[in-house]
Short mmCIF file of C-alpha atoms and ligand atoms in Angstrom, two decimals:
data_model
loop_
_atom_site.label_atom_id
_atom_site.label_comp_id
_atom_site.label_asym_id
_atom_site.label_seq_id
_atom_site.Cartn_x
_atom_site.Cartn_y
_atom_site.Cartn_z
CA MET A 298 -0.96 -44.58 -22.38
CA SER A 299 -4.34 -45.43 -23.84
CA ASP A 300 -6.55 -43.88 -21.19
CA LEU A 301 -6.25 -40.33 -22.49
CA ASP A 302 -9.42 -38.59 -23.60
CA LEU A 303 -7.62 -36.39 -26.07
CA VAL A 304 -4.14 -35.98 -27.52
CA VAL A 305 -3.10 -32.70 -29.12
CA ARG A 306 -0.40 -33.87 -31.46
CA GLY A 307 2.54 -32.30 -33.23
CA GLY A 308 2.41 -28.73 -31.89
CA THR A 309 5.05 -26.62 -30.18
CA VAL A 310 4.19 -25.92 -26.55
CA ALA A 311 5.11 -22.38 -25.50
CA THR A 312 5.53 -21.63 -21.83
CA ALA A 313 6.87 -18.74 -19.80
CA SER A 314 10.26 -20.45 -19.75
CA GLY A 315 10.63 -21.66 -23.33
CA ALA A 316 9.14 -23.70 -26.16
CA MET A 317 9.34 -27.38 -27.08
CA ARG A 318 7.80 -29.79 -29.55
CA THR A 319 5.64 -32.17 -27.57
CA ASP A 320 2.28 -33.85 -27.68
CA VAL A 321 -0.19 -33.00 -24.92
CA GLY A 322 -2.33 -35.74 -23.40
CA ILE A 323 -5.55 -34.76 -21.65
CA ARG A 324 -7.65 -36.73 -19.21
CA GLY A 325 -10.63 -35.54 -17.19
CA GLY A 326 -10.15 -31.93 -18.29
CA ARG A 327 -6.55 -31.77 -17.08
CA ILE A 328 -3.19 -32.18 -18.71
CA ALA A 329 -2.14 -35.74 -17.95
CA ALA A 330 0.97 -36.22 -20.09
CA LEU A 331 3.51 -34.31 -22.14
CA GLY A 332 5.82 -36.19 -24.44
CA GLU A 333 6.76 -37.26 -27.93
CA SER A 334 4.40 -39.56 -29.80
CA LEU A 335 1.95 -40.10 -26.95
CA LYS A 336 0.07 -43.33 -27.49
CA GLY A 337 -3.67 -43.69 -27.55
CA GLY A 338 -6.20 -40.99 -26.89
CA ALA A 339 -9.88 -41.44 -27.63
CA ARG A 340 -9.65 -38.31 -29.84
CA GLU A 341 -6.84 -36.42 -31.47
CA ILE A 342 -6.29 -32.88 -32.63
CA ASP A 343 -3.57 -32.23 -35.20
CA ALA A 344 -1.55 -29.18 -34.15
CA ALA A 345 1.30 -29.54 -36.64
CA GLY A 346 2.77 -26.15 -37.48
CA LEU A 347 0.94 -24.44 -34.62
CA LEU A 348 1.93 -23.11 -31.24
CA LEU A 349 0.16 -24.39 -28.14
CA LEU A 350 -0.25 -21.56 -25.65
CA PRO A 351 -1.74 -21.75 -22.16
CA GLY A 352 -5.29 -20.37 -22.32
CA GLY A 353 -5.14 -16.62 -21.86
CA VAL A 354 -5.77 -15.29 -18.36
CA ASP A 355 -7.31 -11.82 -18.46
CA THR A 356 -7.35 -10.42 -14.94
CA HIS A 357 -9.11 -7.15 -15.80
CA CYS A 358 -12.52 -7.50 -17.48
CA HIS A 359 -15.64 -5.45 -16.83
CA ILE A 360 -18.43 -7.87 -17.67
CA GLU A 361 -22.13 -7.28 -17.07
CA GLN A 362 -21.04 -4.97 -14.28
CA PRO A 363 -23.67 -2.73 -12.70
CA GLU A 364 -22.72 0.93 -12.33
CA ALA A 365 -23.89 3.36 -9.64
CA ASP A 366 -26.16 5.16 -12.14
CA GLY A 367 -28.20 1.98 -12.63
CA THR A 368 -26.69 1.05 -16.00
CA VAL A 369 -25.06 -2.31 -16.64
CA HIS A 370 -22.09 -2.93 -18.94
CA GLU A 371 -23.57 -4.22 -22.15
CA ASP A 372 -21.42 -7.30 -22.65
CA SER A 373 -23.05 -10.12 -20.71
CA PHE A 374 -21.25 -13.10 -19.23
CA VAL A 375 -22.34 -15.04 -22.32
CA THR A 376 -21.24 -12.56 -24.99
CA ALA A 377 -18.02 -11.56 -23.24
CA SER A 378 -17.22 -15.26 -22.71
CA ALA A 379 -17.78 -15.93 -26.39
CA ALA A 380 -15.42 -13.12 -27.32
CA ALA A 381 -12.84 -14.29 -24.81
CA LEU A 382 -12.89 -17.91 -25.99
CA ALA A 383 -12.75 -16.93 -29.67
CA GLY A 384 -9.71 -14.79 -28.84
CA GLY A 385 -7.92 -17.50 -26.86
CA THR A 386 -8.73 -16.36 -23.33
CA THR A 387 -10.17 -19.06 -21.08
CA THR A 388 -10.06 -17.37 -17.67
CA ALA A 389 -11.08 -13.88 -16.60
CA ILE A 390 -11.33 -11.92 -13.40
CA CYS A 391 -14.14 -9.40 -13.44
CA PHE A 392 -15.48 -6.85 -11.00
CA SER A 393 -18.21 -7.00 -8.41
CA PRO A 394 -18.98 -3.40 -7.43
CA GLN A 395 -19.83 -1.87 -4.10
CA PHE A 396 -21.79 1.39 -4.18
CA LYS A 397 -21.31 4.19 -1.69
CA GLY A 398 -23.88 4.02 1.07
CA HIS A 399 -24.47 0.31 0.50
CA PRO A 400 -22.85 -2.86 1.81
CA ILE A 401 -21.00 -5.29 -0.45
CA ALA A 402 -23.85 -7.70 0.16
CA ALA A 403 -26.19 -5.40 -1.76
CA THR A 404 -24.54 -6.34 -5.07
CA LEU A 405 -22.31 -9.40 -4.73
CA PRO A 406 -25.00 -12.12 -4.63
CA GLY A 407 -26.72 -10.69 -7.71
CA TYR A 408 -23.43 -10.38 -9.55
CA ARG A 409 -22.51 -13.95 -8.68
CA ALA A 410 -25.87 -15.07 -10.04
CA ARG A 411 -25.26 -13.30 -13.36
CA ALA A 412 -21.80 -14.82 -13.63
CA ARG A 413 -23.21 -18.35 -13.49
CA LYS A 414 -23.93 -18.01 -17.23
CA ALA A 415 -20.22 -17.64 -18.03
CA MET A 416 -18.54 -19.97 -20.52
CA ILE A 417 -15.05 -19.06 -19.34
CA ASP A 418 -13.71 -19.86 -15.89
CA TYR A 419 -13.86 -16.75 -13.75
CA SER A 420 -13.21 -15.07 -10.47
CA PHE A 421 -13.99 -11.64 -9.05
CA HIS A 422 -12.20 -8.57 -7.80
CA GLN A 423 -14.32 -6.83 -5.19
CA ILE A 424 -14.49 -3.07 -5.79
CA ILE A 425 -14.47 -1.13 -2.51
CA THR A 426 -15.93 2.39 -2.62
CA ASP A 427 -17.27 2.77 0.89
CA PRO A 428 -15.00 1.17 3.49
CA THR A 429 -17.20 1.47 6.56
CA ASP A 430 -16.26 -0.31 9.77
CA ASP A 431 -18.65 -3.12 8.89
CA VAL A 432 -17.30 -3.49 5.35
CA LEU A 433 -13.72 -3.57 6.64
CA GLY A 434 -14.31 -5.61 9.76
CA ARG A 435 -16.83 -8.15 8.55
CA GLU A 436 -17.65 -8.12 4.84
CA ILE A 437 -14.14 -8.04 3.36
CA PRO A 438 -12.78 -10.79 5.64
CA ALA A 439 -15.80 -12.94 4.76
CA LEU A 440 -15.39 -12.55 1.02
CA ILE A 441 -11.65 -13.22 1.19
CA ALA A 442 -12.41 -16.42 3.11
CA ASP A 443 -14.87 -17.20 0.34
CA GLY A 444 -12.12 -17.11 -2.32
CA ILE A 445 -12.40 -13.52 -3.58
CA ARG A 446 -8.82 -12.65 -2.84
CA SER A 447 -8.41 -9.30 -4.62
CA LEU A 448 -9.85 -5.86 -4.04
CA LYS A 449 -10.01 -2.95 -6.45
CA VAL A 450 -9.87 0.65 -5.37
CA PHE A 451 -10.24 3.78 -7.45
CA MET A 452 -8.26 6.90 -6.59
CA THR A 453 -10.45 8.83 -9.02
CA TYR A 454 -13.98 8.82 -10.54
CA ASP A 455 -17.14 10.09 -8.99
CA PRO A 456 -18.71 8.20 -7.25
CA LEU A 457 -16.11 5.49 -6.84
CA HIS A 458 -12.96 7.10 -5.49
CA VAL A 459 -11.56 6.60 -2.01
CA ASP A 460 -9.39 9.10 -0.14
CA ASP A 461 -5.97 8.34 1.32
CA ARG A 462 -7.25 7.38 4.77
CA GLN A 463 -9.79 5.02 3.25
CA LEU A 464 -7.12 3.53 1.01
CA LEU A 465 -4.85 2.95 4.02
CA ARG A 466 -7.65 1.18 5.87
CA ILE A 467 -8.42 -1.04 2.88
CA LEU A 468 -4.73 -1.89 2.47
CA ALA A 469 -4.56 -2.79 6.15
CA VAL A 470 -7.53 -5.17 5.96
CA ALA A 471 -6.10 -6.81 2.86
CA ARG A 472 -2.80 -7.31 4.68
CA ARG A 473 -4.47 -8.79 7.71
CA HIS A 474 -6.53 -11.30 5.74
CA GLY A 475 -4.31 -12.00 2.73
CA ALA A 476 -5.65 -10.33 -0.41
CA LEU A 477 -4.04 -8.41 -3.27
CA VAL A 478 -5.14 -4.79 -3.72
CA THR A 479 -5.38 -3.46 -7.28
CA VAL A 480 -5.41 0.29 -7.74
CA HIS A 481 -6.66 2.69 -10.38
CA CYS A 482 -4.12 5.49 -10.02
CA GLU A 483 -5.19 8.96 -11.10
CA ASN A 484 -5.48 12.05 -8.89
CA TYR A 485 -9.18 12.76 -8.30
CA GLU A 486 -8.90 16.41 -7.26
CA ALA A 487 -6.45 17.27 -10.03
CA ILE A 488 -8.75 15.81 -12.69
CA ARG A 489 -11.76 17.59 -11.19
CA TRP A 490 -9.98 20.91 -11.15
CA ARG A 491 -8.71 20.57 -14.69
CA THR A 492 -12.06 19.31 -15.98
CA GLU A 493 -13.84 22.34 -14.52
CA ALA A 494 -11.35 24.61 -16.26
CA LEU A 495 -11.73 22.80 -19.59
CA LEU A 496 -15.52 22.95 -19.44
CA ALA A 497 -15.43 26.62 -18.47
CA ALA A 498 -13.32 27.25 -21.56
CA GLY A 499 -15.89 25.43 -23.70
CA LEU A 500 -13.52 22.52 -24.38
CA THR A 501 -15.98 19.63 -24.15
CA ALA A 502 -15.18 17.25 -27.04
CA PRO A 503 -13.88 13.69 -26.42
CA LYS A 504 -10.28 14.69 -27.04
CA TYR A 505 -10.32 16.85 -23.91
CA HIS A 506 -10.74 13.70 -21.86
CA ALA A 507 -6.99 13.19 -22.37
CA TRP A 508 -6.30 16.84 -21.51
CA SER A 509 -8.14 16.40 -18.21
CA ARG A 510 -5.74 13.66 -17.07
CA PRO A 511 -2.18 14.11 -18.40
CA PRO A 512 0.58 11.72 -17.27
CA VAL A 513 1.48 13.78 -14.19
CA VAL A 514 -1.97 12.99 -12.76
CA GLU A 515 -1.29 9.27 -13.16
CA ARG A 516 2.31 9.52 -11.96
CA GLU A 517 1.35 11.35 -8.77
CA ALA A 518 -1.36 8.86 -7.83
CA THR A 519 0.88 5.90 -8.67
CA HIS A 520 3.56 7.33 -6.40
CA ARG A 521 1.02 7.89 -3.62
CA ALA A 522 -0.54 4.43 -3.89
CA ILE A 523 2.91 2.86 -3.75
CA ALA A 524 3.92 5.00 -0.77
CA LEU A 525 0.76 4.14 1.16
CA ALA A 526 1.19 0.45 0.35
CA GLU A 527 4.78 0.65 1.58
CA LEU A 528 3.60 2.21 4.84
CA VAL A 529 1.13 -0.63 5.39
CA ASP A 530 3.50 -3.24 3.90
CA GLN A 531 0.77 -4.52 1.62
CA PRO A 532 1.37 -5.89 -1.91
CA ILE A 533 -0.45 -4.06 -4.71
CA GLN A 534 -0.90 -4.20 -8.45
CA ILE A 535 -1.12 -0.89 -10.33
CA PHE A 536 -3.79 -1.25 -12.98
CA HIS A 537 -3.64 -0.05 -16.60
CA VAL A 538 -0.33 1.82 -16.60
CA SER A 539 -0.36 4.15 -19.60
CA CYS A 540 2.85 6.14 -19.35
CA ASP A 541 6.55 5.98 -18.69
CA GLU A 542 6.36 8.25 -15.63
CA ALA A 543 4.00 5.90 -13.79
CA ALA A 544 6.00 2.83 -14.81
CA GLU A 545 9.16 4.50 -13.48
CA GLU A 546 7.47 4.81 -10.07
CA ILE A 547 6.84 1.07 -10.11
CA ALA A 548 10.40 0.32 -11.22
CA ARG A 549 11.81 2.38 -8.36
CA ALA A 550 9.59 0.69 -5.77
CA ARG A 551 10.51 -2.75 -7.05
CA ALA A 552 14.19 -1.84 -6.90
CA ARG A 553 13.61 -1.04 -3.21
CA GLY A 554 12.18 -4.53 -2.76
CA GLN A 555 8.55 -3.50 -2.48
CA LYS A 556 5.88 -5.92 -3.70
CA VAL A 557 4.36 -3.80 -6.47
CA TRP A 558 3.32 -5.14 -9.84
CA GLY A 559 2.24 -3.25 -12.93
CA GLU A 560 -0.38 -4.04 -15.53
CA THR A 561 -0.73 -2.45 -18.95
CA CYS A 562 -3.17 -3.03 -21.81
CA PRO A 563 -3.12 -3.21 -25.63
CA GLN A 564 -4.82 0.19 -25.96
CA TYR A 565 -1.66 1.82 -24.62
CA PHE A 566 0.37 0.22 -27.40
CA VAL A 567 -1.73 0.96 -30.47
CA LEU A 568 -4.15 3.79 -29.64
CA GLY A 569 -3.32 7.40 -28.87
CA ALA A 570 -4.70 10.80 -27.95
CA ALA A 571 -5.04 11.53 -31.69
CA ASP A 572 -7.74 8.85 -31.91
CA MET A 573 -9.88 10.81 -29.46
CA ASP A 574 -9.57 13.76 -31.83
CA ARG A 575 -11.43 12.02 -34.65
CA PRO A 576 -14.30 14.05 -36.17
CA GLY A 577 -17.59 14.50 -34.38
CA PHE A 578 -18.33 12.07 -31.60
CA GLU A 579 -16.10 9.29 -32.93
CA GLY A 580 -13.36 10.07 -30.44
CA ALA A 581 -15.64 8.59 -27.78
CA LYS A 582 -14.80 5.12 -29.15
CA PHE A 583 -11.28 5.48 -27.77
CA MET A 584 -12.03 7.07 -24.41
CA CYS A 585 -10.70 5.13 -21.47
CA SER A 586 -8.84 6.01 -18.31
CA PRO A 587 -5.98 6.57 -18.09
CA ALA A 588 -6.09 8.00 -21.61
CA PRO A 589 -4.03 6.48 -24.42
CA ARG A 590 -0.97 8.72 -25.04
CA ASP A 591 1.17 8.64 -28.22
CA ALA A 592 3.57 6.41 -30.14
CA ALA A 593 6.68 7.58 -28.28
CA GLU A 594 5.03 6.81 -24.94
CA SER A 595 3.97 3.38 -26.23
CA GLU A 596 7.57 2.54 -27.11
CA LYS A 597 8.64 3.47 -23.60
CA LEU A 598 5.90 1.26 -22.18
CA TRP A 599 7.15 -1.65 -24.27
CA ARG A 600 10.58 -1.17 -22.74
CA HIS A 601 9.05 -1.45 -19.26
CA VAL A 602 7.24 -4.58 -20.42
CA ALA A 603 10.42 -6.10 -21.85
CA ARG A 604 12.37 -5.52 -18.65
CA GLY A 605 9.56 -6.82 -16.44
CA THR A 606 8.41 -3.64 -14.68
CA LEU A 607 5.02 -4.16 -16.28
CA ASP A 608 4.43 -7.89 -16.06
CA VAL A 609 0.77 -8.35 -16.96
CA ILE A 610 -1.07 -7.39 -20.15
CA SER A 611 -4.83 -7.35 -19.52
CA SER A 612 -7.63 -6.03 -21.70
CA ASP A 613 -9.57 -3.74 -19.30
CA HIS A 614 -12.49 -4.89 -21.45
CA CYS A 615 -15.43 -2.53 -21.08
CA GLY A 616 -18.58 -3.09 -23.09
CA TYR A 617 -20.02 0.28 -24.09
CA SER A 618 -21.62 0.50 -27.52
CA TYR A 619 -21.08 3.48 -29.80
CA GLU A 620 -24.61 3.74 -31.22
CA GLY A 621 -27.82 3.52 -29.19
CA ASP A 622 -28.49 5.13 -25.87
CA LYS A 623 -26.93 2.68 -23.42
CA GLY A 624 -23.23 3.08 -24.06
CA LYS A 625 -21.09 5.98 -25.16
CA ARG A 626 -24.23 8.04 -25.94
CA LEU A 627 -25.88 7.44 -22.57
CA HIS A 628 -26.03 11.21 -22.12
CA GLY A 629 -26.55 12.03 -25.79
CA ALA A 630 -24.39 12.33 -28.89
CA ASP A 631 -23.16 15.75 -27.89
CA ALA A 632 -22.34 14.94 -24.26
CA SER A 633 -19.34 16.70 -22.76
CA PHE A 634 -16.36 14.43 -22.18
CA PRO A 635 -16.94 13.92 -18.42
CA ASP A 636 -20.40 12.52 -19.22
CA ILE A 637 -19.21 9.94 -21.75
CA PRO A 638 -18.74 6.47 -20.20
CA ASN A 639 -15.09 5.50 -19.99
CA GLY A 640 -13.75 2.22 -21.27
CA ILE A 641 -13.31 0.23 -24.47
CA PRO A 642 -13.86 -3.38 -25.51
CA GLY A 643 -10.85 -5.64 -26.06
CA VAL A 644 -11.16 -9.09 -24.50
CA GLN A 645 -11.04 -10.88 -27.86
CA THR A 646 -8.21 -8.85 -29.39
CA ARG A 647 -5.84 -8.76 -26.38
CA LEU A 648 -3.74 -11.79 -27.27
CA ALA A 649 -3.53 -11.02 -30.98
CA ILE A 650 -2.43 -7.42 -30.46
CA ALA A 651 0.07 -8.31 -27.74
CA PHE A 652 1.51 -11.12 -29.89
CA SER A 653 1.67 -9.13 -33.10
CA GLU A 654 3.00 -5.90 -31.62
CA GLY A 655 5.18 -7.67 -29.08
CA VAL A 656 6.60 -10.91 -30.47
CA GLY A 657 5.96 -10.10 -34.12
CA LYS A 658 7.79 -6.79 -33.91
CA GLY A 659 10.65 -8.13 -31.79
CA ARG A 660 9.83 -6.15 -28.65
CA ILE A 661 9.41 -9.24 -26.46
CA ASP A 662 10.05 -12.94 -27.01
CA LEU A 663 7.54 -15.76 -27.03
CA ALA A 664 8.21 -16.79 -23.42
CA GLN A 665 7.62 -13.22 -22.27
CA PHE A 666 4.37 -13.11 -24.24
CA VAL A 667 3.12 -16.25 -22.47
CA ALA A 668 4.21 -14.88 -19.12
CA LEU A 669 2.51 -11.52 -19.68
CA THR A 670 -0.80 -12.84 -20.93
CA ALA A 671 -1.26 -16.07 -18.97
CA THR A 672 1.37 -17.19 -16.46
CA ASN A 673 2.06 -13.93 -14.61
CA PRO A 674 -1.60 -12.97 -14.15
CA ALA A 675 -2.36 -16.51 -12.96
CA ARG A 676 0.51 -16.37 -10.46
CA LEU A 677 -0.28 -12.89 -9.24
CA PHE A 678 -3.92 -13.67 -8.56
CA GLY A 679 -3.47 -17.11 -7.02
CA LEU A 680 -4.67 -19.18 -9.98
CA TYR A 681 -1.35 -20.83 -10.84
CA PRO A 682 -0.60 -23.65 -11.65
CA ARG A 683 -4.20 -24.62 -12.28
CA LYS A 684 -4.30 -21.79 -14.85
CA GLY A 685 -1.59 -20.09 -16.88
CA ALA A 686 0.49 -23.20 -17.54
CA ILE A 687 0.79 -26.15 -19.87
CA ALA A 688 2.03 -28.64 -17.32
CA VAL A 689 0.93 -32.02 -16.01
CA GLY A 690 -1.89 -31.41 -13.53
CA SER A 691 -2.92 -28.01 -14.92
CA ASP A 692 -6.36 -27.49 -16.42
CA ALA A 693 -6.25 -28.34 -20.13
CA ASP A 694 -6.82 -24.74 -21.22
CA ILE A 695 -4.86 -24.56 -24.45
CA VAL A 696 -4.92 -22.28 -27.48
CA LEU A 697 -3.73 -23.49 -30.86
CA TRP A 698 -2.10 -20.41 -32.33
CA ASP A 699 -1.18 -19.76 -35.94
CA THR A 700 1.84 -17.43 -35.82
CA ALA A 701 1.61 -16.66 -39.52
CA ARG A 702 -2.06 -15.86 -39.90
CA ARG A 703 -2.56 -12.24 -40.91
CA VAL A 704 -5.82 -10.66 -39.90
CA ARG A 705 -7.21 -7.18 -40.34
CA ILE A 706 -9.25 -6.66 -37.20
CA SER A 707 -12.82 -5.70 -37.85
CA ASN A 708 -15.83 -5.75 -35.59
CA GLY A 709 -17.49 -8.37 -37.78
CA LEU A 710 -14.86 -10.90 -36.58
CA LEU A 711 -15.57 -10.28 -32.93
CA ARG A 712 -18.04 -12.13 -30.75
CA HIS A 713 -18.70 -9.40 -28.18
CA ALA A 714 -22.09 -7.66 -28.12
CA ILE A 715 -20.55 -4.26 -28.80
CA ASP A 716 -21.12 -2.50 -32.11
CA TYR A 717 -17.55 -1.36 -32.64
CA THR A 718 -13.95 -2.16 -31.91
CA PRO A 719 -11.40 0.59 -31.30
CA TYR A 720 -8.97 -1.59 -33.27
CA GLU A 721 -10.96 -1.55 -36.54
CA GLY A 722 -8.51 -1.89 -39.44
CA LEU A 723 -5.49 -2.82 -37.32
CA GLU A 724 -3.44 -5.55 -39.00
CA VAL A 725 -2.11 -8.30 -36.78
CA THR A 726 -0.03 -11.37 -37.51
CA GLY A 727 -0.83 -14.32 -35.26
CA TRP A 728 -4.36 -15.51 -34.48
CA PRO A 729 -6.06 -18.26 -32.47
CA VAL A 730 -7.24 -21.28 -34.46
CA LEU A 731 -8.79 -23.41 -31.73
CA THR A 732 -9.37 -22.97 -28.00
CA LEU A 733 -9.65 -25.76 -25.44
CA SER A 734 -11.06 -25.12 -22.00
CA ARG A 735 -10.64 -27.96 -19.52
CA GLY A 736 -10.11 -30.26 -22.48
CA GLU A 737 -13.25 -29.24 -24.37
CA VAL A 738 -13.09 -27.56 -27.76
CA VAL A 739 -14.86 -24.28 -27.03
CA ALA A 740 -13.92 -22.22 -30.09
CA ARG A 741 -12.72 -23.10 -33.57
CA ASP A 742 -11.83 -20.42 -36.11
CA GLY A 743 -13.91 -17.84 -34.30
CA VAL A 744 -16.95 -20.09 -33.96
CA VAL A 745 -17.78 -20.65 -30.30
CA GLN A 746 -18.95 -24.12 -29.31
CA ALA A 747 -19.77 -23.70 -25.65
CA GLU A 748 -22.90 -23.67 -23.55
CA PRO A 749 -23.73 -20.83 -21.17
CA GLY A 750 -23.06 -21.94 -17.63
CA ARG A 751 -20.09 -24.19 -18.39
CA GLY A 752 -17.69 -21.72 -16.76
CA GLN A 753 -16.49 -22.44 -13.23
CA PHE A 754 -16.04 -19.97 -10.39
CA LEU A 755 -12.43 -20.07 -9.25
CA ALA A 756 -12.19 -19.66 -5.50
CA ARG A 757 -8.70 -18.47 -4.67
CA GLY A 758 -7.01 -19.62 -1.47
CA PRO A 759 -4.01 -18.06 0.29
CA TYR A 760 -0.74 -17.95 -1.66
CA ASP A 761 2.84 -16.92 -0.94
CA LEU A 762 3.38 -14.25 -3.58
CA ILE A 763 1.20 -11.73 -1.79
CA ARG A 764 2.55 -12.25 1.69
CA PRO A 765 3.72 -8.94 3.22
CA THR A 766 7.48 -8.38 3.25
CA GLY A 767 7.69 -7.71 7.00
CA ARG A 768 9.41 -4.36 6.41
CA LEU A 769 7.67 -1.90 8.70
CA ALA A 770 8.34 1.74 9.55
CA ASN A 771 9.79 1.88 13.10
CA GLY A 772 9.21 -1.88 13.30
CA PHE A 773 5.61 -1.13 14.28
CA ASP A 774 2.92 -3.27 12.70
CA ALA A 775 -0.22 -1.18 12.44
CA ALA A 776 -2.09 -3.95 10.59
CA PRO A 777 -0.88 -7.31 11.91
CA ALA A 778 -1.60 -10.27 9.67
CA LEU A 779 -3.73 -13.05 11.08
CA PRO A 780 -1.68 -16.10 12.19
O1 URP B 833 -11.69 3.63 -18.75
C1 URP B 833 -11.67 2.58 -18.12
N1 URP B 833 -10.54 1.98 -17.85
N2 URP B 833 -12.82 2.09 -17.71
C2 URP B 833 -13.00 0.95 -16.95
C3 URP B 833 -12.98 1.23 -15.50
C4 URP B 833 -11.55 1.29 -15.03
O2 URP B 833 -11.10 2.35 -14.67
O3 URP B 833 -10.89 0.28 -15.00
ZN1 ZN B 834 -9.43 1.48 -13.55
ZN1 ZN B 835 -10.98 -1.40 -15.69
#
């Protein structure tokens, strides 16, 4: 076949179901042929000795996201894209916020405009904080029809959280119109109450962030979100699971046949509460919610990953700098823990940490790694098989991966705009060598070769995985799906 634009030759293609030596032929930005010794190709890339992975799909990235206090996450669509591509991630889903007292329309068009600078392909989750009748009855159906087929709700955080009734109403609208609901599960009132007690006792340092939200707070909210989703018969994904207790709730629901999926993130494998106890303000570098736990908890999480209870590894990338006055020090270098912005950067390091800690240390196999970081997130969010696969017809998003390359992570290697990485000094084995996005070389050895604006918005249509199960209490459908 001589009409190929590009042949990637001699590599081993890794998919969610196994690995095989095969050349990959690319035409018009898509995979056109897989086979031995493909003929022709206007250009060739030698991949001998390397793995070919589907481009990473990171379905949890906070990029250039406005917050209710008027701040904007520091990583822009350009810098976060650069970091993603250098790290082997070619697709991301990020968050368009709604602010209480305002319609979705107050932010979504502006956010869409910012995203047009992206160099990765992208989609949005719509955050819902104020589910008024108009938001539920008009705005959400319209954005789902427009291809934004996932909603995010927070069960905690001022000023984002929704109460149980609001959550039920959001779940019902998602069911009716066909969207996945993703949930941040921590108990708002419990954290408030405990935070007040900690502050009253003078316990204000970053490490008390973890004390304000122990696993029981996450387990309770996870249980409640799952129960409410069961009542509505609406599929959900539990975001950033940090502990065994919460994962057990998901495992039990899945055993009952409920459509519940669980996401975890690299920070819950390699960071811990002890990091938040570093001297001075340094603990702020590790503050995210839920809080990283400890090594024993991480091992338990890996077991849930290995058995499929947690089936997506995302980054929860959050661009807050350590120095300066925009990020972690927004309220000063001696701010109490509730005033320190939550979240840590990780879009570039996600694949390397998951590979090294997972495959490299024998906790998961290569096929599971591909499933967790590309195929499962693509399936769950309606992007498969365009994304998350190396298959004929899929977008030619491919990462050439050197399984033997040892790297000590340092912020100097990273392309984000953030002045630190919480993974500074962590040694990983396995690193991306070259990234293709729709057949274009977009990163080579950490050097990004892409133009702002090359990224495409991925409108997501209806898909089977998130259809309700039809199991209803008393057989009564309180939120009938549209025909
Ligand atoms: O601490 C975190 N995870 N910050 C980002 C916002 C969220 O909860 O996902
Ligand atoms: Zn969250
Ligand atoms: Zn997040």
